[in-house]
Coordinates of C-alpha atoms and ligand atoms in Angstrom, one line a residue:
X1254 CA 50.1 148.6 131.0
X1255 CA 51.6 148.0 127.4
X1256 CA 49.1 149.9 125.1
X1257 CA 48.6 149.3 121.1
X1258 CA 48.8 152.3 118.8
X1259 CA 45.4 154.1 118.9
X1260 CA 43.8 152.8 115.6
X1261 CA 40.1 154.4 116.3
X1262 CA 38.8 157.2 118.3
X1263 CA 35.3 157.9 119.3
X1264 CA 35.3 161.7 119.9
X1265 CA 31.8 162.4 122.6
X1266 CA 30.4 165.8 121.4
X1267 CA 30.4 167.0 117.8
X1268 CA 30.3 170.8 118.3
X1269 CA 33.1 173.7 118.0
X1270 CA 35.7 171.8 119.2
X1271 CA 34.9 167.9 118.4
X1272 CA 34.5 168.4 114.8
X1273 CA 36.9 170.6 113.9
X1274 CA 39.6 169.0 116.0
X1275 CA 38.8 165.3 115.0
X1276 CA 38.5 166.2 111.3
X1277 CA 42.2 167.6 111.2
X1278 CA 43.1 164.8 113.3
X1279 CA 41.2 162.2 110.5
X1280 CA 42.6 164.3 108.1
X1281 CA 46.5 163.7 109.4
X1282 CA 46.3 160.0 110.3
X1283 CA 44.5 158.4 107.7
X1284 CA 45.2 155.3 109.6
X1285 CA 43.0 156.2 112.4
X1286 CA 39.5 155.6 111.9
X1287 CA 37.9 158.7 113.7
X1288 CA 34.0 159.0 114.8
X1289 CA 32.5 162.2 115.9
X1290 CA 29.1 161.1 118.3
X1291 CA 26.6 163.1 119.6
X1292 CA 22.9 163.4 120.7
X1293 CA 22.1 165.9 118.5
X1294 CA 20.6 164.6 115.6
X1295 CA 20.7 167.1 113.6
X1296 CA 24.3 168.2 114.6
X1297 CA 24.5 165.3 113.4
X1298 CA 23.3 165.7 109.9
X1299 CA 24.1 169.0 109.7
X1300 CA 28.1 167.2 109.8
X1301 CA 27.0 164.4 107.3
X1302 CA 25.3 167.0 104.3
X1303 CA 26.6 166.7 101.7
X1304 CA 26.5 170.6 101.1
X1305 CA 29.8 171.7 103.1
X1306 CA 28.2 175.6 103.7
X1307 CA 25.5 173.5 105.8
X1308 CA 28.2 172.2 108.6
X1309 CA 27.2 173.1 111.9
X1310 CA 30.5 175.1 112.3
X1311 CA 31.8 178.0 110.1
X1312 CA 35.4 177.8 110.3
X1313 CA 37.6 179.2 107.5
X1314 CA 39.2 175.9 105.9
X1315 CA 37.1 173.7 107.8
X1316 CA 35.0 172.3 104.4
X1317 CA 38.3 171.8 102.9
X1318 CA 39.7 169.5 105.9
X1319 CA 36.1 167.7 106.3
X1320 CA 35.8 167.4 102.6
X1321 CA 39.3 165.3 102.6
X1322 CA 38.6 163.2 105.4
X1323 CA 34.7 162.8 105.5
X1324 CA 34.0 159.1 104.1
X1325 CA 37.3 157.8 104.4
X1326 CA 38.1 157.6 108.4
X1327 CA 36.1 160.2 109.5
X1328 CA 32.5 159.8 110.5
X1329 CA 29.7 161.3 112.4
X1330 CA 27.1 159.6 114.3
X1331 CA 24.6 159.1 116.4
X1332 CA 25.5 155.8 117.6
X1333 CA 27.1 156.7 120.9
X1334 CA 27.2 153.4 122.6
X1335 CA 28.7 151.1 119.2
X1336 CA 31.2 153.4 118.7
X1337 CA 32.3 153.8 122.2
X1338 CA 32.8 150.4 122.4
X1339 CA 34.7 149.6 119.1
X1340 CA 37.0 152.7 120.0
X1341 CA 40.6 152.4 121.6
X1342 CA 40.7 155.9 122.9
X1343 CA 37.8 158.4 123.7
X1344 CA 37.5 162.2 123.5
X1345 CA 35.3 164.0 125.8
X1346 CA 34.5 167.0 124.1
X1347 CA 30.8 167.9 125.7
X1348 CA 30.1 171.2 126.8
X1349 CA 31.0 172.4 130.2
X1350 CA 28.9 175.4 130.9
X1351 CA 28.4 177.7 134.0
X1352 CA 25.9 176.3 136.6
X1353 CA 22.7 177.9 136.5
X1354 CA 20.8 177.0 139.9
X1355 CA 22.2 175.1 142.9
X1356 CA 25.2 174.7 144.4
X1357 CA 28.1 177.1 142.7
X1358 CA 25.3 178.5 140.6
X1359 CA 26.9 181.2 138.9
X1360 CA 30.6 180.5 138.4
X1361 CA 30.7 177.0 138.3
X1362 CA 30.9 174.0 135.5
X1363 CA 28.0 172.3 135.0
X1364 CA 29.6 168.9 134.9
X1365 CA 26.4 167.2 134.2
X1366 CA 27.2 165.7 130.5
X1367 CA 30.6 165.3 131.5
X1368 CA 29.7 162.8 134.1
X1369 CA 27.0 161.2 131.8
X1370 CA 30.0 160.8 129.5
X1371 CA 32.0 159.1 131.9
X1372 CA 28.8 156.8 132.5
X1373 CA 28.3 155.6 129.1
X1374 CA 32.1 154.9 128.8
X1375 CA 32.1 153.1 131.8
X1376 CA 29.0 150.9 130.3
X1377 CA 30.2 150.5 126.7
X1378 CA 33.9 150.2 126.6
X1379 CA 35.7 147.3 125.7
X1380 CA 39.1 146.2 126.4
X1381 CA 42.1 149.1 127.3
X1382 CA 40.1 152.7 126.2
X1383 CA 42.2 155.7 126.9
X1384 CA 39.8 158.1 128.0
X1385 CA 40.7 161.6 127.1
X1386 CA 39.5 164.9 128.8
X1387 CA 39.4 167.4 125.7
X1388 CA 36.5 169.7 127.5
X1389 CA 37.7 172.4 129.5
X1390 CA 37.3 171.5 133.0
X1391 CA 37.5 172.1 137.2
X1392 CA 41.0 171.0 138.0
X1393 CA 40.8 167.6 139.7
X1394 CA 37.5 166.9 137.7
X1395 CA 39.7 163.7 136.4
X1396 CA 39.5 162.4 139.6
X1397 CA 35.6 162.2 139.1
X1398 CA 36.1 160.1 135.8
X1399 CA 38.6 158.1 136.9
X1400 CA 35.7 156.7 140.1
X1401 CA 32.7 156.6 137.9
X1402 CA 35.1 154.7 135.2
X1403 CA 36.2 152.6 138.5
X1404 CA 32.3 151.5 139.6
X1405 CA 31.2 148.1 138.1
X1406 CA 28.9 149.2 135.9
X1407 CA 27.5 145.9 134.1
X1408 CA 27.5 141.9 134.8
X1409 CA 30.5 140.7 133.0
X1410 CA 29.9 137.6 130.6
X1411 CA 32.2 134.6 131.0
X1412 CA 33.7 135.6 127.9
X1413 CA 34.4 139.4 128.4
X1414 CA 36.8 140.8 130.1
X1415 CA 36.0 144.0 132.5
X1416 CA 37.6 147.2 130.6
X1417 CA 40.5 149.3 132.0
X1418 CA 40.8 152.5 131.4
X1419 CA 43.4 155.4 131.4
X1420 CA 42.2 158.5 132.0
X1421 CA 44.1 162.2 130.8
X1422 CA 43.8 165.6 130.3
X1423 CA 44.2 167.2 126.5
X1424 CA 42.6 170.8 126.5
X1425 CA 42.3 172.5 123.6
X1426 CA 43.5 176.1 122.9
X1427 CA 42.1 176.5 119.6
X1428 CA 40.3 179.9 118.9
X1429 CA 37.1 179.9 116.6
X1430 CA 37.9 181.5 113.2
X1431 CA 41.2 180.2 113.2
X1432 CA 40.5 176.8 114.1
X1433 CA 42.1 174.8 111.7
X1434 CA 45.4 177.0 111.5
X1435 CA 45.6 177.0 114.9
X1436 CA 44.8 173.0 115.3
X1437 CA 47.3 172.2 112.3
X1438 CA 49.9 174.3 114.0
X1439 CA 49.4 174.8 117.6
X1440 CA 51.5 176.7 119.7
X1441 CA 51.9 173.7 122.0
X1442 CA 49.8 170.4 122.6
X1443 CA 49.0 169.6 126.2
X1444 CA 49.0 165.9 127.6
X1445 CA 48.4 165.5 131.3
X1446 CA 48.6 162.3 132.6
X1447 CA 49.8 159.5 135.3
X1448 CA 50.2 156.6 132.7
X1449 CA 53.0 156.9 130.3
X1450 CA 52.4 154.8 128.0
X1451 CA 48.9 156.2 127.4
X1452 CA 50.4 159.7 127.1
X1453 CA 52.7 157.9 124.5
X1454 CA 49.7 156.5 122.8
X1455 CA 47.9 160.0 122.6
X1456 CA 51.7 162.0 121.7
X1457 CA 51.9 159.9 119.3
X1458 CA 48.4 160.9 117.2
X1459 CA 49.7 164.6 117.5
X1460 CA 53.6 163.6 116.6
X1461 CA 52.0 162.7 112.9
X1462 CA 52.0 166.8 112.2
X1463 CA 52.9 168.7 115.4
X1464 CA 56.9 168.5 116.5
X1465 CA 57.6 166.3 119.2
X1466 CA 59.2 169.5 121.6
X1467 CA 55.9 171.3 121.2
X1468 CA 54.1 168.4 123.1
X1469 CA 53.8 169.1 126.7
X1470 CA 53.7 166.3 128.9
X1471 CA 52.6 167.3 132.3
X1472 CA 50.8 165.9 135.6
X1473 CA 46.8 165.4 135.2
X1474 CA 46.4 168.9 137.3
X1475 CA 48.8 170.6 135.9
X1476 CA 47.0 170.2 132.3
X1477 CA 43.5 170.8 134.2
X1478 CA 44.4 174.4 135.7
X1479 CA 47.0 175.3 132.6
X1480 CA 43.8 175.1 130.9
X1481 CA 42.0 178.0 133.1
X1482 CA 44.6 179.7 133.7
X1483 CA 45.2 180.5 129.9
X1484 CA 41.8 181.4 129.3
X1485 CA 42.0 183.9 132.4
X1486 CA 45.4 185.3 131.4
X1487 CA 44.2 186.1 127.8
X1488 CA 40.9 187.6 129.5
X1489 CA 42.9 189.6 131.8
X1490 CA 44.6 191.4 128.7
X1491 CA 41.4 192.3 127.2
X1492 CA 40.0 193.9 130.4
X1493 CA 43.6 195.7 130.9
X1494 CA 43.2 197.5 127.4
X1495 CA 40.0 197.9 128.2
X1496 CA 40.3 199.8 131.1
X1497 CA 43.1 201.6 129.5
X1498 CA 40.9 202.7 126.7
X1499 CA 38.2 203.8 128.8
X1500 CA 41.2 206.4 130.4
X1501 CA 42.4 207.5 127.1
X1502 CA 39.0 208.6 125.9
X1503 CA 38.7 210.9 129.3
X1504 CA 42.5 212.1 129.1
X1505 CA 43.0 212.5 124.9
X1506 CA 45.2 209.6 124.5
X1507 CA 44.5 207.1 121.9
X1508 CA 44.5 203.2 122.6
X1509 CA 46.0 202.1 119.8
X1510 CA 49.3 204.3 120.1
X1511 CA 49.2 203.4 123.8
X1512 CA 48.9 199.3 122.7
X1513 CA 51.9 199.8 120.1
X1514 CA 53.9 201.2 122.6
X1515 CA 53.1 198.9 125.6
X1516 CA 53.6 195.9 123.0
X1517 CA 56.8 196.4 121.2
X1518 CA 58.4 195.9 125.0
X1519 CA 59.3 191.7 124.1
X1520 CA 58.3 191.2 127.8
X1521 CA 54.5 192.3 126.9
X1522 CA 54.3 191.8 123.3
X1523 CA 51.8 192.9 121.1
X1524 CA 49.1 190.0 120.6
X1525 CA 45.6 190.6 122.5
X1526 CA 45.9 194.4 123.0
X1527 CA 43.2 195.2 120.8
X1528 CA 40.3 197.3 123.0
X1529 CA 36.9 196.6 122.0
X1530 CA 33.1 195.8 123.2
X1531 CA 34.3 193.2 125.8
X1532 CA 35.3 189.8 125.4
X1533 CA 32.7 187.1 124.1
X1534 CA 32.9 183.5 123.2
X1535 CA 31.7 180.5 125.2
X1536 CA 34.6 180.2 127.0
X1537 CA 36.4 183.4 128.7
X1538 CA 33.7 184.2 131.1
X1539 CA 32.9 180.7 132.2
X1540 CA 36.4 179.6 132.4
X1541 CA 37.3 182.6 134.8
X1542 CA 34.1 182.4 137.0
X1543 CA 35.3 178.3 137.1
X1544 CA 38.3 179.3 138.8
X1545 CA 36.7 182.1 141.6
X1546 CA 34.7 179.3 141.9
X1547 CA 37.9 177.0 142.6
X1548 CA 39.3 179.6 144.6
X1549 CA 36.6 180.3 146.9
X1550 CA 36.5 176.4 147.4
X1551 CA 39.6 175.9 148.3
X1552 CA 39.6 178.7 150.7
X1553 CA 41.7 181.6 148.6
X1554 CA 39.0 184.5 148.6
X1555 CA 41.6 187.1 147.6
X1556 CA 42.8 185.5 144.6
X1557 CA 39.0 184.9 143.6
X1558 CA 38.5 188.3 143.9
X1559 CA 41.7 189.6 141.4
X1560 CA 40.1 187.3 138.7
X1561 CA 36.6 188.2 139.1
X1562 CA 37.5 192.1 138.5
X1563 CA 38.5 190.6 135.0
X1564 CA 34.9 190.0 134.3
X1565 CA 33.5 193.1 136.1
X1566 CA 35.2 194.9 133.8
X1567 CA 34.0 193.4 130.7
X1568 CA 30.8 193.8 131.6
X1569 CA 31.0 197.1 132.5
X1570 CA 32.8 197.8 129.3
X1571 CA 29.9 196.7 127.6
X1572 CA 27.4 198.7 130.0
X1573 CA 29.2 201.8 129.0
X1574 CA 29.3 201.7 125.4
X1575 CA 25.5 201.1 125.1
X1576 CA 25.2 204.3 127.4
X1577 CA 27.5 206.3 125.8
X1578 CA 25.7 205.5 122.6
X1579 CA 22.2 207.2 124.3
X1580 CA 24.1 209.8 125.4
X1581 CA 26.1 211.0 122.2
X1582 CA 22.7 210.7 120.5
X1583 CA 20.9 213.6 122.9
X1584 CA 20.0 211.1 125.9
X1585 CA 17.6 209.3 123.9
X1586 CA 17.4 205.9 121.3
X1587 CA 13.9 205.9 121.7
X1588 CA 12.2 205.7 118.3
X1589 CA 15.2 206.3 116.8
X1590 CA 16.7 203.3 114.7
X1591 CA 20.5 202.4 115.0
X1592 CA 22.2 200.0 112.9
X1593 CA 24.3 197.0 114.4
X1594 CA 26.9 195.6 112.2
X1595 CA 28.0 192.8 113.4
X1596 CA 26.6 189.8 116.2
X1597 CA 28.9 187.3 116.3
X1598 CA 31.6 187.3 119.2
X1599 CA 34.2 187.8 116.6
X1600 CA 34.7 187.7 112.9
X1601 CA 35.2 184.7 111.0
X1602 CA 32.8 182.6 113.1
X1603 CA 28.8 182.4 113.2
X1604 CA 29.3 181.7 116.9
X1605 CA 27.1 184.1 118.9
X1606 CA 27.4 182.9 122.7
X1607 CA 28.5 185.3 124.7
X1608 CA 28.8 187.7 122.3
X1609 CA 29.3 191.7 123.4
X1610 CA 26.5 192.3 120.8
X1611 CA 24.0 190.4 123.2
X1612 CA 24.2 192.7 126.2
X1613 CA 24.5 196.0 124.2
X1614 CA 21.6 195.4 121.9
X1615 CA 19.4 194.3 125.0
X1616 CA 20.6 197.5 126.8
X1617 CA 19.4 200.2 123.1
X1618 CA 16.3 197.4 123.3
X1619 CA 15.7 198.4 126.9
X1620 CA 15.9 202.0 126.1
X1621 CA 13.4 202.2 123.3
X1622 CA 15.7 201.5 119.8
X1623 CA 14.7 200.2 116.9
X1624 CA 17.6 198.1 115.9
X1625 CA 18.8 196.9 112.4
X1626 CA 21.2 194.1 112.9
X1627 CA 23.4 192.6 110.0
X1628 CA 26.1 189.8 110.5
X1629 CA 27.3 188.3 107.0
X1630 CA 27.3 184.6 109.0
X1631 CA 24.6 184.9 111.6
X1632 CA 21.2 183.9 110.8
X1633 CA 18.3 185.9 112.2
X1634 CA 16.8 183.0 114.0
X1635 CA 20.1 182.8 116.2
X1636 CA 20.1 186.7 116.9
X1637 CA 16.3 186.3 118.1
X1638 CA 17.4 182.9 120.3
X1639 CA 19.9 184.9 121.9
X1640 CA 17.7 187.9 122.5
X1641 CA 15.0 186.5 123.3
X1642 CA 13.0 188.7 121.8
X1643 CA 11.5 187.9 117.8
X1644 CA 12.3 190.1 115.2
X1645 CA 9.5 193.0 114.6
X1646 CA 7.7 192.3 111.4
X1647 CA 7.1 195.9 110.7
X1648 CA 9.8 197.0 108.0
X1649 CA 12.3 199.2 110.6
X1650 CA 11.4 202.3 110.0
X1651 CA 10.5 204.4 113.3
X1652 CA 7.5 202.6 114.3
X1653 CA 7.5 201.0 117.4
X1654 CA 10.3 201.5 120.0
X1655 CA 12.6 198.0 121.5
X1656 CA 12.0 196.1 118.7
X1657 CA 14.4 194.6 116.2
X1658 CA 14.7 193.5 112.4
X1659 CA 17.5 191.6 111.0
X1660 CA 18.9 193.3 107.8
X1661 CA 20.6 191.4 104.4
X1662 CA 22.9 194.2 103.7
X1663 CA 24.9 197.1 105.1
X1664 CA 22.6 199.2 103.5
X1665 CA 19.6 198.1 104.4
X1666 CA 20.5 198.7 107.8
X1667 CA 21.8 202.0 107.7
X1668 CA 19.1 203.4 105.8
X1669 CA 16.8 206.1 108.1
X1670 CA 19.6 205.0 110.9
X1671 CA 20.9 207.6 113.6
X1672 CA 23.9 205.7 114.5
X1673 CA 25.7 202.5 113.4
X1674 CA 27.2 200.3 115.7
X1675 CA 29.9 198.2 114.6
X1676 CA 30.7 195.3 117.1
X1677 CA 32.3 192.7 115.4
X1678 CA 35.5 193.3 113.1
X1679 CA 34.3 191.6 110.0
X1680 CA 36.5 192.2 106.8
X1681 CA 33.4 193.5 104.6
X1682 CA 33.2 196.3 107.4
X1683 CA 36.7 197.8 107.4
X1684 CA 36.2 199.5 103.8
X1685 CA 32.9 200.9 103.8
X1686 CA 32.2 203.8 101.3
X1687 CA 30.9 206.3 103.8
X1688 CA 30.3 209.2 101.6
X1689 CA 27.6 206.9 99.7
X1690 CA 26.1 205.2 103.1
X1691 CA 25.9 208.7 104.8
X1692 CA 23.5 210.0 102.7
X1693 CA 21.2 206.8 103.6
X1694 CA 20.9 208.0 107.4
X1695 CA 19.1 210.7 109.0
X1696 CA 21.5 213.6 110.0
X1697 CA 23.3 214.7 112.4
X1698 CA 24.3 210.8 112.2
X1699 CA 26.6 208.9 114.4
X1700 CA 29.5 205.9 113.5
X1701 CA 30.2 204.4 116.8
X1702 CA 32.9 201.9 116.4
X1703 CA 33.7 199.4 119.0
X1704 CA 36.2 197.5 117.0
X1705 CA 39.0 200.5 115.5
X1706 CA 38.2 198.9 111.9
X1707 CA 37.0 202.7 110.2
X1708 CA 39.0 204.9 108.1
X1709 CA 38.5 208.0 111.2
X1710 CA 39.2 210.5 107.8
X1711 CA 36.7 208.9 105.1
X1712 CA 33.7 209.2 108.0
X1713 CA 34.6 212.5 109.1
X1714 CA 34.9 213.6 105.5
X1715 CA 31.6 212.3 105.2
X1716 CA 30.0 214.0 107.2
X1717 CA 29.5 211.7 109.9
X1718 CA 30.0 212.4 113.6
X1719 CA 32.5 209.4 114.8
X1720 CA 33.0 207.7 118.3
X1721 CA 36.2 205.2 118.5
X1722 CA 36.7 202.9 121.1
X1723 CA 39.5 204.2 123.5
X1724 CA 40.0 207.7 121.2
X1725 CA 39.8 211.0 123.6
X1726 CA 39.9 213.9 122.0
X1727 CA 42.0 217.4 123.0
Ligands
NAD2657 P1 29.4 172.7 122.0 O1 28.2 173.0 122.8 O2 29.5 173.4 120.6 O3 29.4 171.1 121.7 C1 29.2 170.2 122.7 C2 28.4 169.0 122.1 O4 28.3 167.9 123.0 C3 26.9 169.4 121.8 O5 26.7 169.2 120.4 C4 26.1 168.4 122.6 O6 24.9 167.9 122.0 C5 27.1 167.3 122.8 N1 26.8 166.4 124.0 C6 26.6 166.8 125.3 N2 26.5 165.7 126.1 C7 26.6 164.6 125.3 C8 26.5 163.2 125.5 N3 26.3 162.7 126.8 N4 26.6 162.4 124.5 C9 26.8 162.9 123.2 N5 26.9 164.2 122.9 C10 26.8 165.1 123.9 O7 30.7 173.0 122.8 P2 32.2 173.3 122.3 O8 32.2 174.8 122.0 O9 32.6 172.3 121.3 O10 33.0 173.2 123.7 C11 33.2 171.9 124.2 C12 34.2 172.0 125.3 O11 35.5 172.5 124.8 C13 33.9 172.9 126.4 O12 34.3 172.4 127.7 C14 34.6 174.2 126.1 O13 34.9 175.0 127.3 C15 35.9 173.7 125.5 N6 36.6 174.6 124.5 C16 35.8 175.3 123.6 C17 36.5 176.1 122.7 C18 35.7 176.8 121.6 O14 36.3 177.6 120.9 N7 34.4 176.7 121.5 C19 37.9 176.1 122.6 C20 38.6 175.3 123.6 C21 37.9 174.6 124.5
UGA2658 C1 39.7 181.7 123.3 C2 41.2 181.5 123.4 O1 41.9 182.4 122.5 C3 41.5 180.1 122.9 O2 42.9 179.8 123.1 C4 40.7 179.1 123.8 O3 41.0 177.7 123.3 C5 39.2 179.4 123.6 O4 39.0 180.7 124.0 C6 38.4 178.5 124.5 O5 38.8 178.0 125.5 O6 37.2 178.5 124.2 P1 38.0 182.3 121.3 O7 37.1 182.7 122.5 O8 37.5 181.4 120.3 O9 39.3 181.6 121.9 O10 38.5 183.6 120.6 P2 39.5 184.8 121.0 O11 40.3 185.2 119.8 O12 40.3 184.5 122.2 O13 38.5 186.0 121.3 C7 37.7 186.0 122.5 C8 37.1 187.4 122.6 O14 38.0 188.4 122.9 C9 36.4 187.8 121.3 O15 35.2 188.5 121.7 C10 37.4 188.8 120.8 O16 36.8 189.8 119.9 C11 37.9 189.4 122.0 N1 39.3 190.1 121.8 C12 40.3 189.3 121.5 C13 39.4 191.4 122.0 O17 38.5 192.1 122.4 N2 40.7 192.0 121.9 C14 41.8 191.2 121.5 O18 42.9 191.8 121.4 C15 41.6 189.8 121.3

């Protein structure tokens, strides 16, 4: 079927990947009228304030992009239904999070706001709508849209016509805190689809900034599984340094030399070597239980089993620093208060799902810490959501064992502190002056850093005993 240049997009689901995406592509096709939806309200309005450090999203560059575009042909709403129906091509971009209870519980997608995406499309659209998979999802899961989007889903008047749709697949590899450089120029853009001329349609968005070679046309599956399959490749790296650092802290090697000198070989190379507290983010762990879940379905147990080491290991990574902590510190935390620097999964984001910082805290929680946790972007409300546990009111001093206390500054935390715990590789944390913050904690004191980002010779000069992720010693 002969399709129009797209000249607006609805875009279902306004979080870390609808709105950043959709504002770079507003701001690169001011042609395009584009419409981020979603039921949040106050996603919502959090996306529409007119103070850019309130967006939903901390992304470096983001205010920039949203600051250009916002206004003009980008919008965000909470009129789902209108502005499905006035689009000519629609983004899913909902979340697609591991099932909790039922069938597949554990490992896989929950697909339930995906379908009810698929619903309201099938209800609201008018016309040709190219309907776009931009979630990460179950290969084969387009087959799903493509029958809901087939049902009748409304009385037709004499005067409408029933819609058609085309449905593809365009996952997005974007990382959080480097969204918009790696959305304005992506290694590769992925269309998957049956129906050229809507793959045309949709290249043709991306050709307005990206180079035509680096779109990849491919079949609907293809796109589906390249999706997964990334995730669990980049994954797989993390647990292989991983496990490799756990061996050169028992045999005296050291993980970085070891990464140099496994990445310089071209074949390897030397991005994602970097050992630390264990992958986090929204997305590794889910995406690589997703595909033991497709594995076991469709009757390969072995491979299943290959990727699920990839996420034993993490968490066992994770297991192991918090118990190396309690045992570097006499084979006891209780009372004693240790300072967490960093929460979020990674620097440069606010994002705090799945972060390493979760499990370890809960395990020095467990075991009787008092915890002073800093993150320059994370707001103590979010640490207590994801810890389910509120923050203790008493000032952290050592009263009360397993409780927590958020802390403004670096200093604050540290003060009275045993041990600090770096977990997330902010800038602000790679330059520290130790000599001054040593004399704030109670001796003998512990640096433990999960992230390689302290001077070794300015803490030992200090003073300070120091732990390093994947470090033995002679
Ligand atoms: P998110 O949870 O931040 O955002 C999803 C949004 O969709 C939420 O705001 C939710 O309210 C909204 N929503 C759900 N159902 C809806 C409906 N029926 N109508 C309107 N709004 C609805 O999720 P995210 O991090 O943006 O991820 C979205 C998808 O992209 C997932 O499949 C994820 O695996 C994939 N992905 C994420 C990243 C990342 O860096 N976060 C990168 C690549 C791919
Ligand atoms: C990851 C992928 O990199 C993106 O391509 C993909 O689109 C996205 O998942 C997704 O599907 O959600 P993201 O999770 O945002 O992006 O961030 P990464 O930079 O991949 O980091 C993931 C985790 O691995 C972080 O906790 C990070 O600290 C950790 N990591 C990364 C390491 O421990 N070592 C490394 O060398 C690299």
């Amino acid at each position: 079927m002969k399709i129009n240049p797209i000249r607006s997009i609805c875009c279902i689901g306004a979080g870390y990947v609808g709105g950043p995406t959709m504002a770079v592509i507003a701001d690169r096709c001011p042609d395009i009228d584009v419409t981020v939806v979603d039921l949040n309200e106050e996603r919502i309005s959090a996306w529409n304030d007119s103070d850019l450090n309130n967006l939903p999203v901390y992304e470096p560059g983001l205010d920039l992009v949203v600051s250009r575009a916002r206004g003009r042909n980008l919008f965000f709403s909470n009129q789902v239904k209108e502005s499905i129906s006035s689009a000519d091509l629609v983004f899913i971009s909902v979340n697609t999070p591991t099932k909790q209870k039922g069938l597949g519980a554990g490992q896989a997608s929950d697909l339930r706001w995906v379908e009810a995406c698929a619903r309201q499309v099938a209800t609201c659209a008018k016309g040709h709508t190219v309907v776009v998979e931009k979630s990460t999802l179950p290969v084969r899961t387009a087959a799903a849209i493509k029958a809901i989007l087939a049902i009748p889903q409304r009385q037709y008047l004499n005067s409408e016509v029933a819609p058609t749709f085309s449905v593809l697949s365009n996952p997005e590899f974007l990382a959080e805190g480097t969204a918009i450089n790696d959305l304005e120029n992506p290694d590769r853009v992925l269309i998957g689809g049956e129906d050229p001329e809507a793959v045309n349609a949709l290249a043709a968005i991306y050709q307005n900034w990206v180079a035509p070679e680096k779109i990849l046309r491919t079949k609907l599956w293809s796109s589906e599984l390249s999706k997964l399959a990334a995730n669990a490749f980049l994954a797989q790296r993390i647990s292989s340094i991983n496990s490799v650092a756990a061996l050169c802290e028992e045999t005296g090697a050291d993980v970085r030399e070891v990464a140099l000198a496994i990445g310089t070989d071209s074949r390897i190379g030397p991005k994602f070597l970097n050992a630390g507290p264990g992958f986090g983010g929204s997305c590794f762990q889910k995406d690589i239980l997703n595909l033991v879940y497709l594995c076991h379905h469709f009757g390969l147990p072995e491979v299943a089993s290959y990727w699920e080491q990839v996420v034993e290991l993490n968490t066992w990574q994770q297991k192991r620093i918090a118990r190396l902590l309690v045992q570097k510190l006499f084979g006891t935390v209780t009372g004693k208060k240790i300072a967490i620097l960093g929460f979020a999964f990674k620097a440069d984001t606010n994002d705090t799902r799945e972060a390493p910082a979760i499990r370890i805290s809960l395990d020095l929680l467990e075991e009787g810490a008092q915890l002073a946790i800093h993150d320059p972007k994370v707001s103590p409300n979010q640490i207590a959501l994801e810890l389910s546990h509120l923050p203790s009111n008493l000032d952290p001093g050592l009263k009360g064992e397993g409780t927590w206390h958020p802390s403004k500054s670096v200093e604050t935390a540290l003060e009275g502190a045993d041990a600090v715990l770096i977990l997330t590789e902010w800038e602000e944390y790679r330059d520290l002056d130790w000599l001054r913050l040593s004399r704030l904690m109670r001796a003998p004191a512990w640096v433990f850093d999960a992230r390689s980002v302290v001077d070794p010779e300015k803490v030992a000069s200090a003073g300070l005993m120091l732990w390093r992720v994947g470090e033995g010693s002679d």
